[in-house]
Coordinates of C-alpha atoms in Angstrom, one line a residue:
X5 CA -47.6 -10.7 0.5
X6 CA -44.9 -11.3 -2.1
X7 CA -44.0 -7.7 -2.1
X8 CA -43.5 -7.7 1.6
X9 CA -41.3 -10.8 1.4
X10 CA -39.3 -9.2 -1.3
X11 CA -38.8 -6.0 0.7
X12 CA -37.9 -8.0 3.8
X13 CA -35.4 -10.1 1.9
X14 CA -33.8 -7.0 0.3
X15 CA -33.6 -5.3 3.7
X16 CA -31.9 -8.4 5.2
X17 CA -29.4 -8.6 2.3
X18 CA -28.6 -4.9 2.7
X19 CA -28.1 -5.3 6.4
X20 CA -25.7 -8.2 5.9
X21 CA -23.8 -6.3 3.2
X22 CA -23.5 -3.2 5.4
X23 CA -22.4 -5.3 8.3
X24 CA -19.7 -6.9 6.2
X25 CA -18.4 -3.5 5.0
X26 CA -18.4 -2.2 8.5
X27 CA -16.5 -5.2 9.8
X28 CA -14.0 -4.8 6.9
X29 CA -13.5 -1.1 7.7
X30 CA -13.1 -1.8 11.4
X31 CA -10.5 -4.5 10.6
X32 CA -8.8 -2.0 8.3
X33 CA -8.0 0.3 11.2
X34 CA -4.8 -1.4 12.2
X35 CA -2.7 0.9 14.4
X36 CA 1.0 1.3 13.9
X37 CA 1.5 -0.3 17.3
X38 CA -0.3 -3.5 16.1
X39 CA 1.7 -3.5 12.9
X40 CA 4.9 -3.0 14.9
X41 CA 4.0 -6.0 17.2
X42 CA 3.4 -8.1 14.1
X43 CA 6.6 -7.0 12.5
X44 CA 8.7 -8.0 15.6
X45 CA 7.6 -11.6 15.3
X46 CA 8.8 -12.1 11.7
X47 CA 12.4 -12.9 11.0
X48 CA 14.4 -10.3 9.2
X49 CA 15.8 -10.8 5.7
X50 CA 17.1 -8.7 2.9
X51 CA 15.1 -7.1 0.2
X52 CA 16.8 -8.0 -3.1
X53 CA 15.3 -6.1 -6.1
X54 CA 18.2 -7.0 -8.5
X55 CA 16.0 -9.3 -10.6
X56 CA 13.0 -7.1 -10.7
X57 CA 12.2 -5.1 -13.9
X58 CA 12.0 -1.3 -13.8
X59 CA 9.8 0.9 -15.9
X60 CA 10.9 4.1 -17.7
X61 CA 10.6 6.1 -14.5
X62 CA 12.9 3.8 -12.6
X63 CA 10.0 2.2 -10.6
X64 CA 10.4 -1.5 -9.9
X65 CA 7.3 -3.4 -11.1
X66 CA 6.7 -6.2 -8.6
X67 CA 5.0 -9.3 -10.1
X68 CA 4.3 -12.7 -8.6
X69 CA 7.4 -14.4 -7.4
X70 CA 9.1 -11.9 -5.2
X71 CA 7.5 -11.0 -1.9
X72 CA 8.7 -8.4 0.5
X73 CA 8.1 -9.3 4.1
X74 CA 7.9 -7.3 7.3
X75 CA 11.3 -6.9 9.0
X76 CA 13.3 -7.2 5.8
X77 CA 16.2 -4.7 5.5
X78 CA 17.5 -3.0 2.5
X79 CA 20.5 -0.9 1.4
X80 CA 18.2 2.1 1.1
X81 CA 14.6 2.9 1.9
X82 CA 11.9 1.3 -0.1
X83 CA 8.6 3.0 -1.0
X84 CA 5.9 0.7 -2.2
X85 CA 2.7 1.8 -4.0
X86 CA -0.1 -0.8 -3.7
X87 CA -2.5 -0.1 -6.6
X88 CA -4.7 -1.5 -9.3
X89 CA -5.3 -0.4 -12.8
X90 CA -9.1 -0.1 -12.3
X91 CA -8.7 2.1 -9.2
X92 CA -9.5 5.8 -9.9
X93 CA -7.6 7.2 -6.8
X94 CA -4.6 5.0 -7.8
X95 CA -4.5 6.4 -11.3
X96 CA -4.7 9.9 -9.8
X97 CA -1.7 9.2 -7.5
X98 CA 0.4 7.5 -10.1
X99 CA 2.0 10.7 -11.6
X100 CA 2.9 11.8 -8.1
X101 CA 4.6 8.5 -7.4
X102 CA 6.4 8.6 -10.8
X103 CA 7.7 12.2 -10.1
X104 CA 9.0 11.2 -6.7
X105 CA 10.7 8.2 -8.2
X106 CA 12.5 10.4 -10.7
X107 CA 13.4 12.9 -8.0
X108 CA 14.6 10.5 -5.3
X109 CA 15.3 7.3 -7.2
X110 CA 19.0 7.6 -6.6
X111 CA 18.4 7.4 -2.8
X112 CA 15.2 5.4 -2.5
X113 CA 13.8 2.2 -4.2
X114 CA 10.3 2.8 -5.6
X115 CA 8.2 -0.3 -6.1
X116 CA 4.8 -0.6 -7.7
X117 CA 2.6 -3.5 -6.7
X118 CA -0.6 -4.3 -8.6
X119 CA -2.8 -5.8 -5.9
X120 CA -4.7 -7.9 -8.5
X121 CA -1.5 -9.8 -9.2
X122 CA 0.2 -9.8 -5.7
X123 CA -2.5 -10.2 -3.1
X124 CA -0.7 -11.5 -0.1
X125 CA 1.9 -8.8 0.5
X126 CA -0.5 -6.3 2.0
X127 CA -1.7 -9.0 4.4
X128 CA 1.8 -9.9 5.4
X129 CA 2.3 -6.3 6.6
X130 CA -1.2 -6.2 8.3
X131 CA -2.3 -3.4 6.0
X132 CA -5.9 -2.6 5.3
X133 CA -7.2 -3.8 1.9
X134 CA -7.9 -0.3 0.6
X135 CA -5.9 1.2 -2.2
X136 CA -3.9 3.2 -2.9
X137 CA -1.7 2.2 0.0
X138 CA 1.8 3.5 0.4
X139 CA 4.3 1.5 2.5
X140 CA 7.6 3.2 3.4
X141 CA 10.2 0.7 4.6
X142 CA 13.3 2.1 6.4
X143 CA 16.7 0.5 5.9
X144 CA 16.4 -1.2 9.4
X145 CA 13.2 -2.9 8.3
X146 CA 10.8 -0.8 10.3
X147 CA 8.0 0.8 8.3
X148 CA 5.0 3.1 8.2
X149 CA 2.0 3.1 5.8
X150 CA -0.8 5.3 4.6
X151 CA -4.0 4.2 2.9
X152 CA -6.1 6.5 0.7
X153 CA -5.2 9.8 -0.9
X154 CA -5.5 11.9 2.3
X155 CA -1.9 11.7 3.4
X156 CA -0.2 11.1 0.0
X157 CA -1.8 13.5 -2.4
X158 CA -1.0 16.1 -3.7
X159 CA 2.8 15.7 -4.2
X160 CA 3.8 17.9 -1.3
X161 CA 2.1 15.5 1.2
X162 CA 3.8 12.5 -0.4
X163 CA 7.2 14.1 -0.3
X164 CA 6.7 15.0 3.3
X165 CA 5.8 11.4 4.1
X166 CA 8.9 10.2 2.3
X167 CA 11.2 12.8 4.0
X168 CA 9.7 12.2 7.5
X169 CA 10.2 8.4 7.2
X170 CA 13.5 8.0 5.3
X171 CA 15.8 10.6 6.6
X172 CA 16.6 12.0 3.1

């Protein structure tokens, strides 16, 4: 009898966990139209990276304190890599992001955001919680995003995403 209860309890917990993952994934499928609708309701501002530290590759490292919001404009396009140090796909994508920053850094701002430290920015843009996520913000404040390695890895795919969305 105890074994049956244990099995039923384990099955119930597994069902709840699976349901939570499914709901999370369904919520993560935000369309660009939904994101655009959200972005229209937020007042525009200006992205000011002047006080943000850069690493050796010229990538701005965004820590707590500065938040980029939907609708903000900038003097040049901004490409944001949402990542975490413990994320294997993020580590795999990092060299691609670094090379693009070296190649296009004179025309595009590259920003790295550790999602463990800056949690709300992805939510502000209505992005799924999966990482790596790349957000490309055009100078007029409109943007596009990609989650996972499928559209951003290898380097050729990432460069195509940049070129298609920034006009460089």
